[in-house]
C-alpha cells in the first residue's frame, strides 16, 4: 500500500504517553478522519504523523509517493524535504501580525519553487482574492482559518500528504462546504488526507476511513460506516449524546454521495 | 499598522529611504549642536563647527550610529524570534548581563592585572554575560512548552535586577580609583574618542548581521508563524533561532562594550521600522538599523544643551527616561498590532 502507516506507535509529551500501541494506515487517494473525545490524543498523533514530533515508541512510515518512492520515517527528514511532501495545519493557527493575506499564503511555498499561479488558485479556492491585500490580524477568526487553509493548499503538491487538525471548527457552513469540497478534490487527485474532526456526523459524511480513539488507544479503524456504527458510539458516549449529535439518524445512512 | 491594507513593496522601500534621510538629518543636527566655553560659562551654539571640533563630533556620530543600529537590529531579531513585541536587549536583561560581564572583567583587570579584556577584547566578557542572561531568561520564560511573552519579560526584569545587584558588588570590590569609570560607563555614554578597533569591529559585526538577516528575511518572516506551522512549511526553526539569537546577543554585547547599557532604542526602533516599512524582514532589518541609529544620534544631539551643572546629561539617562513610557505605550499597542 502507499500512504502512511503506524506500527505499534505510542505518542505523548513530557515522557507520558497519551496513546499506546496504535497500528493503522491511511491510504493514498482517501480521506482518513481521526475521531475521538477531547484529550484523546488526536492532535499529538497528527503531529507525529506529520513528522513534527517523533513517536515515543513504534514507527511511523511514509510510503510510496510521499516517501519519494521509498518507505521513510518522517521525523528523520530535514524540515525542507518534509515540507515538499506534506503540508500541516495545526488546530490553533498563528498568523504573523502585519503581513497581507497574499504574503501569508505565499509562505506555504517557503521550501518549494515559487509559483504565483499556485498562490492565486489557493486564494481563489478559499474566496480570499478580494481580501488578499488585507493585513491578516484585521481578519475575523473564520477568515483567518481560510488563510491557514489557503496556505496549506498553496504548499500541497499532488500526491503529497495533507494533515489537518480540526480544520472546520471556526468555519461557517458555506466555508465548511468549500473546505470539504477541496479535500475531496485533492484526495481524488491522489493525496493522502488525514484530519481530525470533532463532529461525528461530519466525520461520517466526509471520511472514507475513520480511526476512532478512546481510552488511550485506537478503539477501531476501518471504513467510516463500520467504525462509526451507532451501537459503538452509543456504548462510548451514551445514547442521549448520540441522539443530540446525530439527530437520531444512523451516521452510515446519513452519508452524502462520494465526490466524483 | 492599525490600517487594514498593507503597503506595496515600492512603498516599503521608500520608507527605508525615508529612515535613512532621518538619520542624515540627525547626524547634521549632532554635528551642528555644540557648547562653547566663553570664559564665564558654557554657551550653546548651533553652526557648522571648525574641523578640529567636527572630528570629535563625527566620532560621536559614528559611535551612536553603530550602537543605535546594533540595538535596533538586536531588538528586531529578539522580537521576531521570540514573537514578543516587548522584547529588547534591555528588557530581556541582555544589556545588564553584558554590563555585568564587562564590570567583572574590569575588576579582573584592576585587581588581577588582566589586560586582554579591554578595547575589542571587551566584547568577549560582554557577550558571555549577554548570552548567559538570555539563557536564564529563556529557561525561566517557558510556560507549557512554549515561550510566554509576559513571563519572558518578567524573567528579564528579575534577571536584570539580580545583575544590577551583582554590579553593585563589583563596584564595591573595585579599587576606589577606578569606580568613577564604571559608574560613568553604566549610565550609557557616547564616546567622542572611542577605541578605534572596538568601533570598527562593532561596525563590521553590525554589517555582517544586517546582511545575513536580510538574506534570510524569508525565513525570519516564516518564523512569525506558529512553531509547528513554521516547521511544516520547511523552516529549520531551531537552527534559525540559534543563529539569529547569537547574532542578537553579539550585537547587544558590542553595543554595551561601546556605550554601556542603553534602554529604549532596541525596544522602539523595530516598531518604528515596522510602522513605516511594513512587517517583512526584507525591509525591517535595514529599517531597524536606520531607525535605531537615528534615534540614538538624535538623543545624543538633544542632550548636548542639557546640563544641570554637572556636565552634559548622559545619553543613557535620557533614553532610560524615555524608555518607561515607550514600554507602556507598546504594552497597550501590542494588542492592536495583533501580536497575541
PDB file of N, CA and C in Angstrom, chain A residues 47 51-52 79-80 82-83 86 88 90 92-100 103 107-108 110-111 130 133-135 137-138 151 155, chain B residues 1-6 12 83 218-219 221-222 224-226 228-229 231-237 279-281 336-340:
ATOM      1  N   UNK A  47       0.578  15.361  14.902  1.00  0.00           N
ATOM      2  CA  UNK A  47       1.920  15.966  14.855  1.00  0.00           C
ATOM      3  C   UNK A  47       2.964  14.894  14.569  1.00  0.00           C
ATOM      4  N   UNK A  51       5.483  14.202  11.200  1.00  0.00           N
ATOM      5  CA  UNK A  51       6.937  14.241  11.377  1.00  0.00           C
ATOM      6  C   UNK A  51       7.403  15.410  12.220  1.00  0.00           C
ATOM      7  N   UNK A  52       6.477  16.140  12.846  1.00  0.00           N
ATOM      8  CA  UNK A  52       6.868  17.297  13.660  1.00  0.00           C
ATOM      9  C   UNK A  52       7.329  16.869  15.043  1.00  0.00           C
ATOM     10  N   UNK A  79      13.518  19.515   7.607  1.00  0.00           N
ATOM     11  CA  UNK A  79      12.257  20.270   7.507  1.00  0.00           C
ATOM     12  C   UNK A  79      11.899  20.576   6.047  1.00  0.00           C
ATOM     13  N   UNK A  80      12.910  20.879   5.245  1.00  0.00           N
ATOM     14  CA  UNK A  80      12.673  21.239   3.847  1.00  0.00           C
ATOM     15  C   UNK A  80      12.073  20.069   3.057  1.00  0.00           C
ATOM     16  N   UNK A  82      10.602  17.467   4.257  1.00  0.00           N
ATOM     17  CA  UNK A  82       9.301  17.143   4.817  1.00  0.00           C
ATOM     18  C   UNK A  82       8.232  18.074   4.228  1.00  0.00           C
ATOM     19  N   UNK A  83       8.588  19.359   4.116  1.00  0.00           N
ATOM     20  CA  UNK A  83       7.623  20.345   3.634  1.00  0.00           C
ATOM     21  C   UNK A  83       7.301  20.147   2.154  1.00  0.00           C
ATOM     22  N   UNK A  86       4.672  17.071   2.435  1.00  0.00           N
ATOM     23  CA  UNK A  86       3.492  17.112   3.302  1.00  0.00           C
ATOM     24  C   UNK A  86       3.168  18.545   3.665  1.00  0.00           C
ATOM     25  N   UNK A  88       0.795  20.737   6.703  1.00  0.00           N
ATOM     26  CA  UNK A  88       0.166  20.518   8.011  1.00  0.00           C
ATOM     27  C   UNK A  88      -0.526  21.790   8.476  1.00  0.00           C
ATOM     28  N   UNK A  90      -2.191  23.187  11.972  1.00  0.00           N
ATOM     29  CA  UNK A  90      -2.484  22.885  13.377  1.00  0.00           C
ATOM     30  C   UNK A  90      -3.880  23.378  13.772  1.00  0.00           C
ATOM     31  N   UNK A  92      -4.709  25.332  16.311  1.00  0.00           N
ATOM     32  CA  UNK A  92      -4.706  26.775  16.569  1.00  0.00           C
ATOM     33  C   UNK A  92      -3.634  27.406  15.715  1.00  0.00           C
ATOM     34  N   UNK A  93      -4.046  28.097  14.671  1.00  0.00           N
ATOM     35  CA  UNK A  93      -3.048  28.691  13.788  1.00  0.00           C
ATOM     36  C   UNK A  93      -2.610  30.035  14.352  1.00  0.00           C
ATOM     37  N   UNK A  94      -1.399  30.429  13.963  1.00  0.00           N
ATOM     38  CA  UNK A  94      -0.891  31.723  14.380  1.00  0.00           C
ATOM     39  C   UNK A  94      -0.386  32.424  13.130  1.00  0.00           C
ATOM     40  N   UNK A  95      -0.987  33.569  12.825  1.00  0.00           N
ATOM     41  CA  UNK A  95      -0.574  34.302  11.641  1.00  0.00           C
ATOM     42  C   UNK A  95       0.276  35.486  12.062  1.00  0.00           C
ATOM     43  N   UNK A  96       1.395  35.723  11.378  1.00  0.00           N
ATOM     44  CA  UNK A  96       2.283  36.815  11.800  1.00  0.00           C
ATOM     45  C   UNK A  96       1.655  38.183  11.544  1.00  0.00           C
ATOM     46  N   UNK A  97       1.652  39.014  12.569  1.00  0.00           N
ATOM     47  CA  UNK A  97       0.981  40.317  12.512  1.00  0.00           C
ATOM     48  C   UNK A  97       1.532  41.177  11.380  1.00  0.00           C
ATOM     49  N   UNK A  98       0.647  41.909  10.736  1.00  0.00           N
ATOM     50  CA  UNK A  98       1.056  42.908   9.764  1.00  0.00           C
ATOM     51  C   UNK A  98       1.175  42.405   8.335  1.00  0.00           C
ATOM     52  N   UNK A  99       1.387  41.106   8.154  1.00  0.00           N
ATOM     53  CA  UNK A  99       1.546  40.589   6.801  1.00  0.00           C
ATOM     54  C   UNK A  99       0.197  40.538   6.088  1.00  0.00           C
ATOM     55  N   UNK A 100       0.232  40.663   4.761  1.00  0.00           N
ATOM     56  CA  UNK A 100      -1.001  40.590   3.987  1.00  0.00           C
ATOM     57  C   UNK A 100      -1.409  39.129   3.813  1.00  0.00           C
ATOM     58  N   UNK A 103       0.789  37.463   1.308  1.00  0.00           N
ATOM     59  CA  UNK A 103       2.126  37.112   1.807  1.00  0.00           C
ATOM     60  C   UNK A 103       2.090  35.851   2.671  1.00  0.00           C
ATOM     61  N   UNK A 107       3.774  32.032   2.044  1.00  0.00           N
ATOM     62  CA  UNK A 107       4.707  31.345   2.949  1.00  0.00           C
ATOM     63  C   UNK A 107       4.597  29.824   2.798  1.00  0.00           C
ATOM     64  N   UNK A 108       3.459  29.337   2.290  1.00  0.00           N
ATOM     65  CA  UNK A 108       3.318  27.915   2.022  1.00  0.00           C
ATOM     66  C   UNK A 108       4.347  27.409   1.017  1.00  0.00           C
ATOM     67  N   UNK A 110       7.498  28.251   0.975  1.00  0.00           N
ATOM     68  CA  UNK A 110       8.834  28.539   1.503  1.00  0.00           C
ATOM     69  C   UNK A 110       9.892  27.534   1.039  1.00  0.00           C
ATOM     70  N   UNK A 111       9.544  26.251   1.068  1.00  0.00           N
ATOM     71  CA  UNK A 111      10.536  25.223   0.720  1.00  0.00           C
ATOM     72  C   UNK A 111      10.338  24.718  -0.713  1.00  0.00           C
ATOM     73  N   UNK A 130     -10.488  38.943  -2.845  1.00  0.00           N
ATOM     74  CA  UNK A 130     -10.813  40.340  -2.514  1.00  0.00           C
ATOM     75  C   UNK A 130     -10.143  40.779  -1.205  1.00  0.00           C
ATOM     76  N   UNK A 133      -4.944  41.785  -0.033  1.00  0.00           N
ATOM     77  CA  UNK A 133      -4.049  42.848   0.445  1.00  0.00           C
ATOM     78  C   UNK A 133      -4.324  43.242   1.899  1.00  0.00           C
ATOM     79  N   UNK A 134      -5.312  42.608   2.513  1.00  0.00           N
ATOM     80  CA  UNK A 134      -5.628  42.938   3.905  1.00  0.00           C
ATOM     81  C   UNK A 134      -4.562  42.384   4.848  1.00  0.00           C
ATOM     82  N   UNK A 135      -4.298  43.114   5.943  1.00  0.00           N
ATOM     83  CA  UNK A 135      -3.393  42.602   6.975  1.00  0.00           C
ATOM     84  C   UNK A 135      -4.120  41.485   7.724  1.00  0.00           C
ATOM     85  N   UNK A 137      -4.046  40.219  10.641  1.00  0.00           N
ATOM     86  CA  UNK A 137      -4.547  40.357  12.012  1.00  0.00           C
ATOM     87  C   UNK A 137      -5.834  41.166  12.088  1.00  0.00           C
ATOM     88  N   UNK A 138      -6.255  41.762  10.971  1.00  0.00           N
ATOM     89  CA  UNK A 138      -7.511  42.512  10.985  1.00  0.00           C
ATOM     90  C   UNK A 138      -8.690  41.646  10.534  1.00  0.00           C
ATOM     91  N   UNK A 151      -2.977  28.673   2.761  1.00  0.00           N
ATOM     92  CA  UNK A 151      -1.520  28.488   2.885  1.00  0.00           C
ATOM     93  C   UNK A 151      -1.166  27.018   2.671  1.00  0.00           C
ATOM     94  N   UNK A 155       0.847  25.040  -0.507  1.00  0.00           N
ATOM     95  CA  UNK A 155       2.016  24.186  -0.241  1.00  0.00           C
ATOM     96  C   UNK A 155       1.835  22.781  -0.791  1.00  0.00           C
TER      97      UNK A 155
ATOM     98  N   UNK B   1       0.367  49.820  12.551  1.00  0.00           N
ATOM     99  CA  UNK B   1      -0.319  49.196  11.439  1.00  0.00           C
ATOM    100  C   UNK B   1      -1.773  48.926  11.778  1.00  0.00           C
ATOM    101  N   UNK B   2      -2.476  49.943  12.246  1.00  0.00           N
ATOM    102  CA  UNK B   2      -3.861  49.702  12.578  1.00  0.00           C
ATOM    103  C   UNK B   2      -4.725  49.767  11.315  1.00  0.00           C
ATOM    104  N   UNK B   3      -4.171  50.298  10.199  1.00  0.00           N
ATOM    105  CA  UNK B   3      -4.915  50.253   8.953  1.00  0.00           C
ATOM    106  C   UNK B   3      -4.861  48.828   8.417  1.00  0.00           C
ATOM    107  N   UNK B   4      -5.935  48.417   7.756  1.00  0.00           N
ATOM    108  CA  UNK B   4      -6.040  47.005   7.413  1.00  0.00           C
ATOM    109  C   UNK B   4      -5.359  46.685   6.086  1.00  0.00           C
ATOM    110  N   UNK B   5      -5.147  47.684   5.231  1.00  0.00           N
ATOM    111  CA  UNK B   5      -4.490  47.418   3.945  1.00  0.00           C
ATOM    112  C   UNK B   5      -2.979  47.449   4.125  1.00  0.00           C
ATOM    113  N   UNK B   6      -2.297  46.558   3.439  1.00  0.00           N
ATOM    114  CA  UNK B   6      -0.844  46.526   3.550  1.00  0.00           C
ATOM    115  C   UNK B   6      -0.231  47.337   2.411  1.00  0.00           C
ATOM    116  N   UNK B  12       7.287  50.298   0.728  1.00  0.00           N
ATOM    117  CA  UNK B  12       8.083  49.848   1.872  1.00  0.00           C
ATOM    118  C   UNK B  12       9.540  50.268   1.721  1.00  0.00           C
ATOM    119  N   UNK B  83       8.693  36.115  19.195  1.00  0.00           N
ATOM    120  CA  UNK B  83       7.322  36.575  18.903  1.00  0.00           C
ATOM    121  C   UNK B  83       6.800  37.421  20.050  1.00  0.00           C
ATOM    122  N   UNK B 218      13.224  35.814   4.332  1.00  0.00           N
ATOM    123  CA  UNK B 218      12.084  34.915   4.142  1.00  0.00           C
ATOM    124  C   UNK B 218      11.923  33.970   5.325  1.00  0.00           C
ATOM    125  N   UNK B 219      13.045  33.430   5.806  1.00  0.00           N
ATOM    126  CA  UNK B 219      12.990  32.517   6.951  1.00  0.00           C
ATOM    127  C   UNK B 219      12.533  33.246   8.210  1.00  0.00           C
ATOM    128  N   UNK B 221      10.622  35.857   8.334  1.00  0.00           N
ATOM    129  CA  UNK B 221       9.180  36.112   8.195  1.00  0.00           C
ATOM    130  C   UNK B 221       8.384  34.866   8.569  1.00  0.00           C
ATOM    131  N   UNK B 222       8.815  33.716   8.022  1.00  0.00           N
ATOM    132  CA  UNK B 222       8.109  32.457   8.275  1.00  0.00           C
ATOM    133  C   UNK B 222       8.154  32.097   9.763  1.00  0.00           C
ATOM    134  N   UNK B 224       7.568  33.868  12.079  1.00  0.00           N
ATOM    135  CA  UNK B 224       6.455  34.537  12.752  1.00  0.00           C
ATOM    136  C   UNK B 224       5.186  33.696  12.792  1.00  0.00           C
ATOM    137  N   UNK B 225       5.136  32.630  11.973  1.00  0.00           N
ATOM    138  CA  UNK B 225       4.026  31.683  12.088  1.00  0.00           C
ATOM    139  C   UNK B 225       4.188  30.938  13.416  1.00  0.00           C
ATOM    140  N   UNK B 226       3.224  30.119  13.792  1.00  0.00           N
ATOM    141  CA  UNK B 226       3.399  29.279  14.979  1.00  0.00           C
ATOM    142  C   UNK B 226       4.547  28.302  14.752  1.00  0.00           C
ATOM    143  N   UNK B 228       4.832  24.983  14.915  1.00  0.00           N
ATOM    144  CA  UNK B 228       4.544  23.836  14.044  1.00  0.00           C
ATOM    145  C   UNK B 228       4.338  24.267  12.602  1.00  0.00           C
ATOM    146  N   UNK B 229       3.681  25.409  12.420  1.00  0.00           N
ATOM    147  CA  UNK B 229       3.447  25.877  11.049  1.00  0.00           C
ATOM    148  C   UNK B 229       4.759  26.257  10.380  1.00  0.00           C
ATOM    149  N   UNK B 231       7.720  25.135  11.011  1.00  0.00           N
ATOM    150  CA  UNK B 231       8.473  23.925  10.680  1.00  0.00           C
ATOM    151  C   UNK B 231       7.819  23.169   9.534  1.00  0.00           C
ATOM    152  N   UNK B 232       6.486  23.185   9.492  1.00  0.00           N
ATOM    153  CA  UNK B 232       5.825  22.401   8.451  1.00  0.00           C
ATOM    154  C   UNK B 232       5.947  23.046   7.073  1.00  0.00           C
ATOM    155  N   UNK B 233       6.227  24.341   6.987  1.00  0.00           N
ATOM    156  CA  UNK B 233       6.486  24.910   5.656  1.00  0.00           C
ATOM    157  C   UNK B 233       7.966  24.788   5.286  1.00  0.00           C
ATOM    158  N   UNK B 234       8.761  24.158   6.162  1.00  0.00           N
ATOM    159  CA  UNK B 234      10.124  23.811   5.764  1.00  0.00           C
ATOM    160  C   UNK B 234      11.219  24.603   6.454  1.00  0.00           C
ATOM    161  N   UNK B 235      10.879  25.357   7.502  1.00  0.00           N
ATOM    162  CA  UNK B 235      11.913  26.129   8.191  1.00  0.00           C
ATOM    163  C   UNK B 235      12.588  25.278   9.266  1.00  0.00           C
ATOM    164  N   UNK B 236      13.913  25.305   9.286  1.00  0.00           N
ATOM    165  CA  UNK B 236      14.642  24.682  10.397  1.00  0.00           C
ATOM    166  C   UNK B 236      14.626  25.695  11.539  1.00  0.00           C
ATOM    167  N   UNK B 237      13.543  25.647  12.326  1.00  0.00           N
ATOM    168  CA  UNK B 237      13.277  26.699  13.302  1.00  0.00           C
ATOM    169  C   UNK B 237      14.346  26.756  14.386  1.00  0.00           C
ATOM    170  N   UNK B 279       5.862  44.751   7.722  1.00  0.00           N
ATOM    171  CA  UNK B 279       6.331  43.696   8.617  1.00  0.00           C
ATOM    172  C   UNK B 279       7.492  42.853   8.094  1.00  0.00           C
ATOM    173  N   UNK B 280       7.782  42.896   6.790  1.00  0.00           N
ATOM    174  CA  UNK B 280       8.736  41.924   6.244  1.00  0.00           C
ATOM    175  C   UNK B 280      10.175  42.271   6.616  1.00  0.00           C
ATOM    176  N   UNK B 281      10.935  41.228   6.982  1.00  0.00           N
ATOM    177  CA  UNK B 281      12.335  41.427   7.339  1.00  0.00           C
ATOM    178  C   UNK B 281      13.183  41.882   6.153  1.00  0.00           C
ATOM    179  N   UNK B 336      -3.242  45.939  19.648  1.00  0.00           N
ATOM    180  CA  UNK B 336      -3.773  46.489  18.403  1.00  0.00           C
ATOM    181  C   UNK B 336      -3.035  45.932  17.196  1.00  0.00           C
ATOM    182  N   UNK B 337      -1.736  45.713  17.356  1.00  0.00           N
ATOM    183  CA  UNK B 337      -0.943  45.238  16.228  1.00  0.00           C
ATOM    184  C   UNK B 337      -1.159  43.761  15.947  1.00  0.00           C
ATOM    185  N   UNK B 338      -1.890  43.073  16.843  1.00  0.00           N
ATOM    186  CA  UNK B 338      -2.216  41.679  16.585  1.00  0.00           C
ATOM    187  C   UNK B 338      -1.098  40.717  16.890  1.00  0.00           C
ATOM    188  N   UNK B 339      -0.234  41.081  17.863  1.00  0.00           N
ATOM    189  CA  UNK B 339       0.865  40.172  18.182  1.00  0.00           C
ATOM    190  C   UNK B 339       0.381  38.960  18.946  1.00  0.00           C
ATOM    191  N   UNK B 340      -0.640  39.145  19.783  1.00  0.00           N
ATOM    192  CA  UNK B 340      -1.035  37.996  20.597  1.00  0.00           C
ATOM    193  C   UNK B 340      -2.516  37.699  20.451  1.00  0.00           C
TER     194      UNK B 340
END
